Short mmCIF file of N, CA and C in Angstrom, two decimals:
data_model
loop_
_atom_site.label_atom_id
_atom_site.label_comp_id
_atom_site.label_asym_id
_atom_site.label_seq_id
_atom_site.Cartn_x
_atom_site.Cartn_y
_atom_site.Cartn_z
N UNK A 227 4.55 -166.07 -124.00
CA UNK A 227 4.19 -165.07 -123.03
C UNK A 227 3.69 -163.82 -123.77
N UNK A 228 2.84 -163.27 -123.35
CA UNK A 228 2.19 -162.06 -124.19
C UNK A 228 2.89 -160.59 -124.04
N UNK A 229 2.44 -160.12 -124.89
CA UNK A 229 3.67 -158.84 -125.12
C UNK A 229 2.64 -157.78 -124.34
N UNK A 230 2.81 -157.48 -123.55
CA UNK A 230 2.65 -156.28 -122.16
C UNK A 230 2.83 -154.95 -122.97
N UNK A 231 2.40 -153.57 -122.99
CA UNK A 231 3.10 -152.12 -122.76
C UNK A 231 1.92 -151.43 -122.21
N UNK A 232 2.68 -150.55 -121.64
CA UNK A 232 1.83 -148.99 -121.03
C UNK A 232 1.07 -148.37 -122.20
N UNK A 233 0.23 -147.68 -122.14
CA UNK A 233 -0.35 -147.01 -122.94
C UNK A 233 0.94 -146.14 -123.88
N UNK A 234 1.83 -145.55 -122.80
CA UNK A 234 2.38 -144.56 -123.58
C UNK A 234 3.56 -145.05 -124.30
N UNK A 235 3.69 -146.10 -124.49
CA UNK A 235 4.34 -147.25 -125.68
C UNK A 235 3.50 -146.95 -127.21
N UNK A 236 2.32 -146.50 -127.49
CA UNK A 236 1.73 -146.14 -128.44
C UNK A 236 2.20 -145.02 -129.01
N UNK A 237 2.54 -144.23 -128.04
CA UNK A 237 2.79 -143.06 -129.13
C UNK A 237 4.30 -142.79 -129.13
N UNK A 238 5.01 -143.07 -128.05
CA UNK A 238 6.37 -143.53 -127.99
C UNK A 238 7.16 -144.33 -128.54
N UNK A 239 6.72 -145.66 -128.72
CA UNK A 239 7.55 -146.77 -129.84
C UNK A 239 6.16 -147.58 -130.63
N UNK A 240 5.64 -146.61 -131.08
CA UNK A 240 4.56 -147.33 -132.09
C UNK A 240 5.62 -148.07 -133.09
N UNK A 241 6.27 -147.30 -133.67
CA UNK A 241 7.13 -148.69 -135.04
C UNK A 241 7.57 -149.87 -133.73
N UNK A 242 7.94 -149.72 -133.17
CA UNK A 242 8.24 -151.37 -132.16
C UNK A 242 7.40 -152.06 -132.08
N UNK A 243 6.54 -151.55 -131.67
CA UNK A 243 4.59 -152.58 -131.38
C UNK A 243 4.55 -153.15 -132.86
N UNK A 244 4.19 -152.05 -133.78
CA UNK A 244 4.31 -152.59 -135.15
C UNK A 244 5.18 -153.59 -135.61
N UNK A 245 6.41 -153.27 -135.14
CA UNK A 245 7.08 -154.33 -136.07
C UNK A 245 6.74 -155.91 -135.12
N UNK A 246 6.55 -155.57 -133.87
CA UNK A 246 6.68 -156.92 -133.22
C UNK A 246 5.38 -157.51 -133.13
N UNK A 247 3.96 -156.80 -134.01
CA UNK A 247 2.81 -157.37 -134.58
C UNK A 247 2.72 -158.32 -135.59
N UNK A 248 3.58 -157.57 -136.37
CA UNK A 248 4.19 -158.29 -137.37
C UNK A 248 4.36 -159.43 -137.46
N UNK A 249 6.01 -159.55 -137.04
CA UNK A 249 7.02 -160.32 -136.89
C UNK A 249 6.58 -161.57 -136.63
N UNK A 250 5.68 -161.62 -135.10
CA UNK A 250 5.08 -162.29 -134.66
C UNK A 250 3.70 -162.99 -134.46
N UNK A 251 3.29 -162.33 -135.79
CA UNK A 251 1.47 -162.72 -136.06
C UNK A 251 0.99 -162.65 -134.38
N UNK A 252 0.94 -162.18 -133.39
CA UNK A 252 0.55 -161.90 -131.91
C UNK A 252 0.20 -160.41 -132.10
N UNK A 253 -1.10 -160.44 -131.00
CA UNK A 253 -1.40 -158.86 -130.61
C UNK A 253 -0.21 -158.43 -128.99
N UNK A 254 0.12 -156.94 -129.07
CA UNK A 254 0.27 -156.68 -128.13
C UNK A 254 -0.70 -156.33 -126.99
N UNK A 255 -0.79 -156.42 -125.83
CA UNK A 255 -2.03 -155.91 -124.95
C UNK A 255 -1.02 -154.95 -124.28
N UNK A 256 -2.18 -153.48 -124.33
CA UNK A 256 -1.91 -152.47 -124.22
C UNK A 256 -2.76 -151.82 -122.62
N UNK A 257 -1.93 -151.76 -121.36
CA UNK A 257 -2.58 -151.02 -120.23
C UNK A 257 -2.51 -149.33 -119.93
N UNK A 258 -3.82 -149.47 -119.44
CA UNK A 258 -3.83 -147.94 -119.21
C UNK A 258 -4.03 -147.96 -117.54
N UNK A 259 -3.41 -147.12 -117.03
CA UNK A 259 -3.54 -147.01 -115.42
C UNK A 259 -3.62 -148.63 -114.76
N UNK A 260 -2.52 -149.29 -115.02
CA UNK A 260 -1.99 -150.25 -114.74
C UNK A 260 -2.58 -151.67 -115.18
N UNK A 261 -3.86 -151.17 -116.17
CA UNK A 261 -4.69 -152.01 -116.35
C UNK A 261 -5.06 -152.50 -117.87
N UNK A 262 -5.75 -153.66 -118.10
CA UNK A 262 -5.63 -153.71 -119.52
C UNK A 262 -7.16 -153.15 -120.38
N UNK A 263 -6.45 -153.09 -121.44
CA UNK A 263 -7.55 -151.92 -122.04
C UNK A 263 -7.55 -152.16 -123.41
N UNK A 264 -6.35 -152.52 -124.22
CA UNK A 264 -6.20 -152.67 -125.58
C UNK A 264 -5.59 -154.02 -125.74
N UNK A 265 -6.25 -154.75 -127.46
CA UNK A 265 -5.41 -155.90 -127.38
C UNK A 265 -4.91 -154.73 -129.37
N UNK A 266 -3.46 -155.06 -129.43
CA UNK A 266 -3.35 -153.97 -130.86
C UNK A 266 -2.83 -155.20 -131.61
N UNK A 267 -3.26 -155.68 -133.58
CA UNK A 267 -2.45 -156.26 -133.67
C UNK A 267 -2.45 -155.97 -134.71
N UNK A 268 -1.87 -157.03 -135.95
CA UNK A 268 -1.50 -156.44 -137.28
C UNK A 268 -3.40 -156.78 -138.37
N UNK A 269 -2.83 -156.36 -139.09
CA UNK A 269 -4.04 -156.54 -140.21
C UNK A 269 -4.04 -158.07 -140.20
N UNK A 270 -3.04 -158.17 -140.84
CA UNK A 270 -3.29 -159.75 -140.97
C UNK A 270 -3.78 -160.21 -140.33
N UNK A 271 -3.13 -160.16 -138.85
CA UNK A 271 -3.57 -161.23 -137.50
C UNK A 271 -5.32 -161.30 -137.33
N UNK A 272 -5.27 -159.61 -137.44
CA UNK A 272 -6.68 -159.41 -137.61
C UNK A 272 -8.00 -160.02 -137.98
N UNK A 273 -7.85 -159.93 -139.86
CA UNK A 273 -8.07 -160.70 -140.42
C UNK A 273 -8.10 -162.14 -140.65
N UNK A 274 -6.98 -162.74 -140.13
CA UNK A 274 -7.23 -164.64 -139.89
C UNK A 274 -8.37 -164.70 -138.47
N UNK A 275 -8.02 -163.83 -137.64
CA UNK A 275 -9.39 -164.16 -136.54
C UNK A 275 -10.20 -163.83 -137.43
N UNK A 276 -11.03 -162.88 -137.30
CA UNK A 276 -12.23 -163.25 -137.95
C UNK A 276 -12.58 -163.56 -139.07
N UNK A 277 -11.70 -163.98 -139.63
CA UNK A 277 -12.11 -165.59 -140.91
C UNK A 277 -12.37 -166.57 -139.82
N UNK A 278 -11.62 -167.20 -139.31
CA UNK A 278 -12.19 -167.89 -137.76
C UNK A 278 -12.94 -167.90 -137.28
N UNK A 279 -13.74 -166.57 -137.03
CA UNK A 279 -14.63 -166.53 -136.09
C UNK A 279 -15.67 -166.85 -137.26
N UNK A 280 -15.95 -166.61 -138.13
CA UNK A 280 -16.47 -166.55 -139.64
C UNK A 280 -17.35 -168.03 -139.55
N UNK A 281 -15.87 -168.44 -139.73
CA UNK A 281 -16.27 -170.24 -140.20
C UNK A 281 -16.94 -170.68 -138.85
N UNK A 282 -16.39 -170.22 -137.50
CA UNK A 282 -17.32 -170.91 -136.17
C UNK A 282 -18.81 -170.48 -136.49
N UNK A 283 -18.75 -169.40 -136.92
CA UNK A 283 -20.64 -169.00 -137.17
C UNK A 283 -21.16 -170.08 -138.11
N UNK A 284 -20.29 -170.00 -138.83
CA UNK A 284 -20.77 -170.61 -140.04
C UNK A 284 -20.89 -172.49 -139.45
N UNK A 285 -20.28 -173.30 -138.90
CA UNK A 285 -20.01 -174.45 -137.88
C UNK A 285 -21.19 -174.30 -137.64
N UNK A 286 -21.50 -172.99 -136.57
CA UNK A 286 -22.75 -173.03 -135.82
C UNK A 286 -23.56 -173.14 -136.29
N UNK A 287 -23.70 -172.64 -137.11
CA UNK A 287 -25.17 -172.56 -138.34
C UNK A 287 -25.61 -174.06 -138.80
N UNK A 288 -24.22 -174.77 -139.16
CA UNK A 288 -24.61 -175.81 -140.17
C UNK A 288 -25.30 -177.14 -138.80
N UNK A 289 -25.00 -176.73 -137.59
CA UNK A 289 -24.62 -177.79 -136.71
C UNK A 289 -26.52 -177.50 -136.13
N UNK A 290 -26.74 -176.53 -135.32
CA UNK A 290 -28.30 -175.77 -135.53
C UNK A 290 -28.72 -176.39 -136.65
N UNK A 291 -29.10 -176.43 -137.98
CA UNK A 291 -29.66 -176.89 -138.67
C UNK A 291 -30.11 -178.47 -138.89
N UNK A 292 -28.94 -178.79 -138.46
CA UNK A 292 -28.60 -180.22 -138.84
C UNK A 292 -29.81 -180.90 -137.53
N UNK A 293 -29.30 -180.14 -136.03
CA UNK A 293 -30.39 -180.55 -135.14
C UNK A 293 -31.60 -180.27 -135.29
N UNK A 294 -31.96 -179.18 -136.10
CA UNK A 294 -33.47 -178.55 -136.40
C UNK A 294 -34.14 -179.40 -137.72
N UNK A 295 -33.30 -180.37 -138.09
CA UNK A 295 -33.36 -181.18 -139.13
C UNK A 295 -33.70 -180.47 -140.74
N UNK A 296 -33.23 -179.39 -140.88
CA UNK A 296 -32.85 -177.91 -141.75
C UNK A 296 -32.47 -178.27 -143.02
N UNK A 297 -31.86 -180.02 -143.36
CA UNK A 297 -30.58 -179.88 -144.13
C UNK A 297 -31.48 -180.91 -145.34
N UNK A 298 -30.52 -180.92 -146.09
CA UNK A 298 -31.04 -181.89 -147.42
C UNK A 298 -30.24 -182.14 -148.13
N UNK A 299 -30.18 -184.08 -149.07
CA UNK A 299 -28.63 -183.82 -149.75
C UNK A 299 -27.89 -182.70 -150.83
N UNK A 300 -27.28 -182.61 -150.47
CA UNK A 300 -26.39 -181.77 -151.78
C UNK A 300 -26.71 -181.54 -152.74
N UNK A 301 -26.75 -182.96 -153.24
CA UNK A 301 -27.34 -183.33 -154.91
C UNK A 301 -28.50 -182.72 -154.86
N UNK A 302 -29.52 -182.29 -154.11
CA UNK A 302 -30.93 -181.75 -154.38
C UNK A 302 -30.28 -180.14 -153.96
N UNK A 303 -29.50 -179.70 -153.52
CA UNK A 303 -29.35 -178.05 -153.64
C UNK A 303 -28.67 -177.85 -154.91
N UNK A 304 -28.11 -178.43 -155.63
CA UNK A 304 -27.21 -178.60 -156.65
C UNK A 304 -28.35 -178.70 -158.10
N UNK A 305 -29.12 -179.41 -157.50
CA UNK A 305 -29.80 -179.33 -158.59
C UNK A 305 -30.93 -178.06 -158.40
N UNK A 306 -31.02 -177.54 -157.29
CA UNK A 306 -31.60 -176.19 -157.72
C UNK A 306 -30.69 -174.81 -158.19
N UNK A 307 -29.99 -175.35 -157.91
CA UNK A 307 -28.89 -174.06 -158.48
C UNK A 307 -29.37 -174.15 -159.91
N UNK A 308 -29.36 -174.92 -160.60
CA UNK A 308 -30.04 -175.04 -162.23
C UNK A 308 -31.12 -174.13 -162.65
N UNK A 309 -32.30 -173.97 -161.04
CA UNK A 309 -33.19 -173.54 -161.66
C UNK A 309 -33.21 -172.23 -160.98
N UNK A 310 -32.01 -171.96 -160.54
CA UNK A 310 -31.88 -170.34 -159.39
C UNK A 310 -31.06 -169.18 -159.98
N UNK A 311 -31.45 -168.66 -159.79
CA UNK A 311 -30.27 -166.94 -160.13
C UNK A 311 -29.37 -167.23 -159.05
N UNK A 312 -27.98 -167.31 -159.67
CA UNK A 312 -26.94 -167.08 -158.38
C UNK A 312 -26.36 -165.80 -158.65
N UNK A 313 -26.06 -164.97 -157.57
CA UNK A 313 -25.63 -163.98 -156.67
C UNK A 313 -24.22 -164.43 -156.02
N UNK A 314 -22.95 -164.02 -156.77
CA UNK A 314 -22.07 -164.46 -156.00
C UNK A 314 -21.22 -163.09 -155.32
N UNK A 315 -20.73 -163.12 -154.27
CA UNK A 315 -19.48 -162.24 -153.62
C UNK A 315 -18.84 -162.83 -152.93
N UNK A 316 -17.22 -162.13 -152.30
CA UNK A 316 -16.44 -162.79 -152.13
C UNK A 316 -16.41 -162.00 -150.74
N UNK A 317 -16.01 -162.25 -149.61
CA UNK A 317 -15.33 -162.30 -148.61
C UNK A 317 -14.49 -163.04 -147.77
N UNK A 318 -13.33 -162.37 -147.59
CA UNK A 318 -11.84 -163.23 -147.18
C UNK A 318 -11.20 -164.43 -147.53
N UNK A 319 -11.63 -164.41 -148.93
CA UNK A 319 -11.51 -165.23 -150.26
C UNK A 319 -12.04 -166.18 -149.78
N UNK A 320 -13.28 -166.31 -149.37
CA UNK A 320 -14.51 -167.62 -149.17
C UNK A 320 -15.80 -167.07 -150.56
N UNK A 321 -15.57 -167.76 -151.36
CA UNK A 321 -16.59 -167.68 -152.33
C UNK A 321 -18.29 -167.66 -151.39
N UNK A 322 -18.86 -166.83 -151.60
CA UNK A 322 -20.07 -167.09 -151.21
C UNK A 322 -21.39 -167.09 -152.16
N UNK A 323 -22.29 -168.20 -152.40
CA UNK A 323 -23.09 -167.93 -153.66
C UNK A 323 -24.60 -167.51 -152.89
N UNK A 324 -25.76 -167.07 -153.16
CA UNK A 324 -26.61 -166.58 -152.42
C UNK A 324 -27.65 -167.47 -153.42
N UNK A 325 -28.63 -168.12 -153.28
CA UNK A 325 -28.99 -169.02 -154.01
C UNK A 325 -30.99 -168.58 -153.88
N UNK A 326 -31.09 -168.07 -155.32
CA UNK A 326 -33.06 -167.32 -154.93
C UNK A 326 -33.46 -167.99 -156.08
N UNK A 327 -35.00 -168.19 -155.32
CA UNK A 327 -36.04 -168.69 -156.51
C UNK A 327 -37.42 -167.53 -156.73
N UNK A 328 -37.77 -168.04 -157.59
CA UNK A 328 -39.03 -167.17 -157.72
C UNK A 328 -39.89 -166.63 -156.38
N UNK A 329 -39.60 -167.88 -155.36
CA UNK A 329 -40.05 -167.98 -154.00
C UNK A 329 -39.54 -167.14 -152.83
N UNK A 330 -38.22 -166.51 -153.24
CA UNK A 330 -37.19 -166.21 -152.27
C UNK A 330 -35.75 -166.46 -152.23
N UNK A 331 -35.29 -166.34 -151.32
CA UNK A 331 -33.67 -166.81 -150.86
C UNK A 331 -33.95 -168.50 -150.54
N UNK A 332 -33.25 -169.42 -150.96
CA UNK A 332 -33.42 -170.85 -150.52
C UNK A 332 -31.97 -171.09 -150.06
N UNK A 333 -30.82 -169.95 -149.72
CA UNK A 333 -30.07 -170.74 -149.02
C UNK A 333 -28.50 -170.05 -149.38
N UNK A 334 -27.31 -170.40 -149.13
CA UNK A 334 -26.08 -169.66 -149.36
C UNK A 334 -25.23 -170.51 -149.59
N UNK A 335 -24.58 -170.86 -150.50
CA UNK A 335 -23.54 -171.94 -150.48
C UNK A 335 -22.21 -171.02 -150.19
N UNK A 336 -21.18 -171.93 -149.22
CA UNK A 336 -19.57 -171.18 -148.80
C UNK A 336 -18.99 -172.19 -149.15
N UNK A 337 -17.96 -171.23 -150.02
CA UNK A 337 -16.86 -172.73 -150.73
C UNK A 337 -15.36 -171.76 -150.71
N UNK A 338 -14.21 -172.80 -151.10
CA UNK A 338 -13.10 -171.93 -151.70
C UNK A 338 -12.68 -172.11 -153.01
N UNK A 339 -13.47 -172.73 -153.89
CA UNK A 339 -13.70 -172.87 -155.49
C UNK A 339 -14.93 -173.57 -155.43
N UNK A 340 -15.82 -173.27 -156.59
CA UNK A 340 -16.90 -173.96 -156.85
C UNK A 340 -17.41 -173.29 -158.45
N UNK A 341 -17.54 -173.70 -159.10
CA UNK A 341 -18.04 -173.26 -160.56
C UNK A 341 -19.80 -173.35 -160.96
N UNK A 342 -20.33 -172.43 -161.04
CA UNK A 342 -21.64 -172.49 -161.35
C UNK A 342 -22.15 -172.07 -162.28
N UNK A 343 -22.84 -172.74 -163.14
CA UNK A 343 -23.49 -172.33 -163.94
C UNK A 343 -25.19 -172.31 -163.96
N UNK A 344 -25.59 -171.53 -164.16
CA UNK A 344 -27.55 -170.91 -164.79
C UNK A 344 -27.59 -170.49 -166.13
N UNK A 345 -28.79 -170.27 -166.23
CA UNK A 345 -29.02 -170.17 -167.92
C UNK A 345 -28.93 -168.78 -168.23
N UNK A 346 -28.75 -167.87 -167.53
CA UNK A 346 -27.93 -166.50 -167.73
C UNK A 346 -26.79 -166.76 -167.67
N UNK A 347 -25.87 -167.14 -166.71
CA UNK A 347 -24.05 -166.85 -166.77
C UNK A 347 -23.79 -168.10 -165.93
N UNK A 348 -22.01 -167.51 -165.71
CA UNK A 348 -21.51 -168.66 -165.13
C UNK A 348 -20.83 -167.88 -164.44
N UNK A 349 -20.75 -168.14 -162.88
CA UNK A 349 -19.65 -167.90 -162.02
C UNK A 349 -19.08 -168.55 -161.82
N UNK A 350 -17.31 -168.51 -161.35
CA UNK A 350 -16.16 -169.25 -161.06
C UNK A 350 -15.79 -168.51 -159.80
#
């Protein structure tokens, strides 16, 4: 059952909301004039949704492509990584590599380990 308060539960028992954000990886929903208005929750909780929502984009993307007939085996993106500058950063510890040729961007690989090497460096 979802955790209910009045608005003025925020500034009144904020450590309660907090701790029971917590406790309970759940947002509280927060009404104002009898109505709802806020969903409040912890960082964490936060954060695992939209890693979630993340990977559904990312689902969506691969699934679009696949119908737009977009895709190609592995082994042939793999072997352009050989001849590509990779660009790596990290968000919500999903490795992301950004994959360019002389031509452009050819594409993004998302992993949660993957080791690459080019004839400049090596990312891990």
């Amino acid at each position: 059952m979802p955790e209910i308060r009045p608005s003025s539960d925020i500034r009144n028992k904020y450590n309660e909301i907090s701790d029971f954000c917590h406790e309970n990886s759940e947002p509280v929903y927060i009404t104002r004039n009898r109505k709802g208005d806020l969903a409040v929750m912890s960082i964490a909780t936060y954060e695992k949704l939209v890693g979630k929502f993340e990977l559904y984009q990312l689902l969506d993307e691969g699934i679009k492509a696949k119908e737009e007939n977009k895709v190609r085996p592995f082994h042939e993106a793999i072997e352009d990584i050989g001849r590509s500058e990779c660009v790596s950063f990290h968000h919500n510890k999903t490795r992301r590599r950004r994959l360019t040729t002389d031509d452009g961007e050819i594409g993004t690989i998302y992993c949660e380990k993957l080791s690459l090497h080019s004839d400049k460096e090596s990312f891990h």
